[in-house]
Amino acid sequence: MTTLPEYLRRAALPVCLVLSACGGGGGGDSSTVSGQATGGSDSTSPPPAVSWYSTAKPLIERYCVACHTQDSTLASFSLESYNQVLAKRSALIYVLENGTMPPQGYAGPTATETGLLLDWLNAGAPKGDPSQEPLRQLAGAYTYQADARAIIEEKCVNCHEEGGIAPFPLDTYDRVKSVRAAAVFAVENGSMPPWHPTEGYTGFADARALTAEQKFILLSWLQGSLAEGNPGDYVAPPRKVVKSTDDYNLRLALPQAYTPTLRPDDHRCFAIEWPLEEFAYVTGVDVIPDKIDEVHHVIVSIAEPQDAATYYAADGEDGRPGWHCLGMGGIGGAALPRQIGGWVPGAGREPPPKGTGIGVKPGSVMIVQMHYNTLVAEPKPDQSTVLVETAAEVERPSSSFLITDPRWLAPGGMPIAAGDPDAHHEFTLGTSVLGLIRGQPAGIGSGDPWVMHNGFLHMHTRGKSGRLTLLRKNGTEQVMLDVRDWDFNWQSTYRFERELLMEPGDRIKLECNWDNTQANQDIVDGVQQLAKYIEWGDGTGDEMCLYSVLMTRPEEGYDYSYAPTVHIETPVYRQRFAAGDLVPLKLLFNNFSLHDPGMHDHSDPALHDGSEHSAVADDHSQVYEGHYHVYLDTDDDSAEHLTAWDSSYFYQLPEDVEPGPHTLRVSLRGSDHHALGIEQSVEIEVAQGAAAAASSLVDVDAWTEQTTAADSFAGHRPADFQCPSSSWYSEDGALEVETGYCNYLSLVQPSLNGVKAGDTLHLVLWHADLAFEKPARAHVAVSLAGKPVWEAAVDIPSEADIYDLRIPVGFDVPAGSAVEFHLHNHGYNSWTLLELEVER
């Protein structure tokens, strides 16, 4: 993604630069200026750094064009084109130098922006090259009110609100604008909103992830003008169907208030006596967090009556309410409880699958696993409340349970070697077996088909990735849930958009992968544990691999059919290319296998006996193998296209393709090239030349600890220096530092690029709320080639803040010189270095 200059990132309200009101309007020496500008960019010279395309056009469109249009009654002339602006060069210089425009009450250009426009005008208004034009010019002018606000309210504000678990409330224009750099970073790398299932496989209801178009709109706005726009253009996002708190007949608070003690993450389980004396079905569960700024997520489960005493005995055994736990709170000597619901930030009270309910016996115990995170809040006593809706009868009784390979539970059954970066275990089980051993509560027998409603995976902190796949008896494979980047802190149950039918002969495959290297070990009391051999266990240092099932009988009249799907993962929506470029393709297929054209692909001989399926009328409804075609800007299947049978490939754009938006369409084909009717398309941009970008000075994975002798800020190094290597790490492309375990940090690496005197260092750094047991100050700094270029002292306590700075560099820094990052902090705080790059 192109990084835009600061003057294109500043937020401002639309204004009207009505030049005629201040006497401007003369054409000036337009013939002379025109000659200068025309010659400002020839075929042998690079385009000027400050040009019409790079600087003047975005600013004039933001501050002037709202009034200065061809048909406007607010101004007597237009400023919509380069030639029109050129003709008014003298008038523009006059009003900018005298500050007579915009009219009072309108926000105008900043001093920096005014200086840039004057420099450009006084240099002869060079036109430059269209390749310098920011991405938003091709994408269209987005505003907060018309475009960004609804997306942010739908996907972000449920967490980023006053008193919410996330820092930086995002419920107003000014608040979003103030954290632009962090928002760009989180949206670009996909870490926010938190949603871990891989897009392109089975779809889930109420997905929190941004769509490709939403992501593009947000990035274009955040990296563009940051215009607020007209509040009248705002259209509220669709409202979710949610239940009222009055719909829940049980309100069950935690037995005692609990103050988190482990920081920043404390996983604590509590046992709550099930209050009903008659058998009942749970038809809905929700949680009202008492302290929403420290409750990270909640998992609610039911343990059977025969295990109740064991769970009650665990309560308070370490002298505090509840007990330390992982996952759903399973403990030795008792069966794992059945999950019945939960809560994560941003979740609404969505209705459960239609007509379903989980049976609960009298005498059962409810296990509530609370994950507290105090990264942005001081620990406070929490006594959250669980809401439960019950019914005496339901249309479709459901069975809820956990599944794993029983062999993994035996000693040595699930070995994970010390230092193994990609330990792997998998397990396959027939769906009929599940019906036999777990189907009775839902009225399902061993030979009956049944329906699966959700996807859920569980591992511990060494988890790396996981997958749940339905292997149908006809040979097709459907990935039900794929999590590429496992995060123990964001476990969720994902409800399928469409129920999945499990038929006799089908199987379910569970796969888990772990990273057991030294860098991925837990930190206990500020000390990173040594990598060691681990296997199945309930403890923090052990691991698990299991999935959860919500099972019911099929619903009469429900369409359980399925079809192949294709998802274009690369290129992304509106990704930019030049004519003749090789466009990388990365495709995800579900219920579809790739093979070379000509191979036989039909699973049922009765449907293709003696036929090559070339006729339109032939039945292709059960073709799940083949290849694909890629088309550019056409719905004509007979047009020129690429034929490929690899999930990763390249499509070459024509050398004469016109600049602007274009559409790539992927079409699935059987072995006879007949279209299966399964397609997806993506819109890309073709630009005139490569987009300009700043150059990063650092590789997030290349930091090493600086020696005391070479430390440019050694005077700040404390005598009781403590900083285990596990307290700083790469997270989603940024450097993360957890200062609860590190009171001083000095990191160094060779600069990836050179810096010349006069260049600008772009630094983006943020910290969460800073807290300490007594008032203190943090010191943070950056040096190049041993010379400090920026440092700051930050008071503790203080609220979360972002530094988005551009720092002039007054000396040359050859590539390979030392880049140092320093942090002297106090307390359990979090710092993130997002960007360190040079802008020339």
PDB file of N, CA and C in Angstrom, residues 705-715 717-718 721 744 746 820 822:
ATOM      1  N   GLU A 705      19.642  -7.283  20.457  1.00  0.00           N
ATOM      2  CA  GLU A 705      19.926  -6.462  21.622  1.00  0.00           C
ATOM      3  C   GLU A 705      21.245  -5.709  21.452  1.00  0.00           C
ATOM      4  N   GLN A 706      21.200  -4.435  21.784  1.00  0.00           N
ATOM      5  CA  GLN A 706      22.392  -3.583  21.701  1.00  0.00           C
ATOM      6  C   GLN A 706      23.273  -3.795  22.936  1.00  0.00           C
ATOM      7  N   THR A 707      24.582  -3.721  22.731  1.00  0.00           N
ATOM      8  CA  THR A 707      25.504  -3.847  23.866  1.00  0.00           C
ATOM      9  C   THR A 707      25.508  -2.548  24.665  1.00  0.00           C
ATOM     10  N   THR A 708      25.894  -2.653  25.925  1.00  0.00           N
ATOM     11  CA  THR A 708      25.959  -1.461  26.771  1.00  0.00           C
ATOM     12  C   THR A 708      26.968  -0.458  26.217  1.00  0.00           C
ATOM     13  N   ALA A 709      28.099  -0.957  25.737  1.00  0.00           N
ATOM     14  CA  ALA A 709      29.154  -0.067  25.242  1.00  0.00           C
ATOM     15  C   ALA A 709      28.706   0.723  24.021  1.00  0.00           C
ATOM     16  N   ALA A 710      27.881   0.127  23.167  1.00  0.00           N
ATOM     17  CA  ALA A 710      27.465   0.789  21.937  1.00  0.00           C
ATOM     18  C   ALA A 710      26.145   1.532  22.081  1.00  0.00           C
ATOM     19  N   ASP A 711      25.501   1.436  23.221  1.00  0.00           N
ATOM     20  CA  ASP A 711      24.179   2.027  23.423  1.00  0.00           C
ATOM     21  C   ASP A 711      24.267   3.551  23.401  1.00  0.00           C
ATOM     22  N   SER A 712      23.565   4.175  22.468  1.00  0.00           N
ATOM     23  CA  SER A 712      23.579   5.634  22.348  1.00  0.00           C
ATOM     24  C   SER A 712      22.929   6.314  23.546  1.00  0.00           C
ATOM     25  N   PHE A 713      22.127   5.589  24.305  1.00  0.00           N
ATOM     26  CA  PHE A 713      21.440   6.158  25.462  1.00  0.00           C
ATOM     27  C   PHE A 713      21.787   5.362  26.725  1.00  0.00           C
ATOM     28  N   ALA A 714      23.031   4.936  26.818  1.00  0.00           N
ATOM     29  CA  ALA A 714      23.449   4.098  27.940  1.00  0.00           C
ATOM     30  C   ALA A 714      23.232   4.782  29.282  1.00  0.00           C
ATOM     31  N   GLY A 715      23.192   6.110  29.314  1.00  0.00           N
ATOM     32  CA  GLY A 715      22.967   6.825  30.557  1.00  0.00           C
ATOM     33  C   GLY A 715      21.609   6.558  31.170  1.00  0.00           C
ATOM     34  N   ARG A 717      20.255   3.503  31.079  1.00  0.00           N
ATOM     35  CA  ARG A 717      20.177   2.076  31.421  1.00  0.00           C
ATOM     36  C   ARG A 717      20.200   1.921  32.951  1.00  0.00           C
ATOM     37  N   PRO A 718      19.175   1.278  33.532  1.00  0.00           N
ATOM     38  CA  PRO A 718      19.109   1.150  34.990  1.00  0.00           C
ATOM     39  C   PRO A 718      20.094   0.106  35.508  1.00  0.00           C
ATOM     40  N   PHE A 721      18.943  -3.744  35.473  1.00  0.00           N
ATOM     41  CA  PHE A 721      18.483  -4.032  34.103  1.00  0.00           C
ATOM     42  C   PHE A 721      17.892  -5.442  34.014  1.00  0.00           C
ATOM     43  N   TYR A 744      14.055  -1.969  30.623  1.00  0.00           N
ATOM     44  CA  TYR A 744      14.860  -1.166  29.703  1.00  0.00           C
ATOM     45  C   TYR A 744      15.158  -1.999  28.460  1.00  0.00           C
ATOM     46  N   SER A 746      17.107  -1.838  24.572  1.00  0.00           N
ATOM     47  CA  SER A 746      17.943  -1.184  23.571  1.00  0.00           C
ATOM     48  C   SER A 746      18.164  -2.177  22.450  1.00  0.00           C
ATOM     49  N   GLU A 820      18.848   2.335  16.052  1.00  0.00           N
ATOM     50  CA  GLU A 820      18.621   1.915  17.428  1.00  0.00           C
ATOM     51  C   GLU A 820      17.254   2.392  17.915  1.00  0.00           C
ATOM     52  N   HIS A 822      15.176   2.627  21.642  1.00  0.00           N
ATOM     53  CA  HIS A 822      15.404   2.591  23.075  1.00  0.00           C
ATOM     54  C   HIS A 822      14.096   2.815  23.808  1.00  0.00           C
TER      55      HIS A 822
END
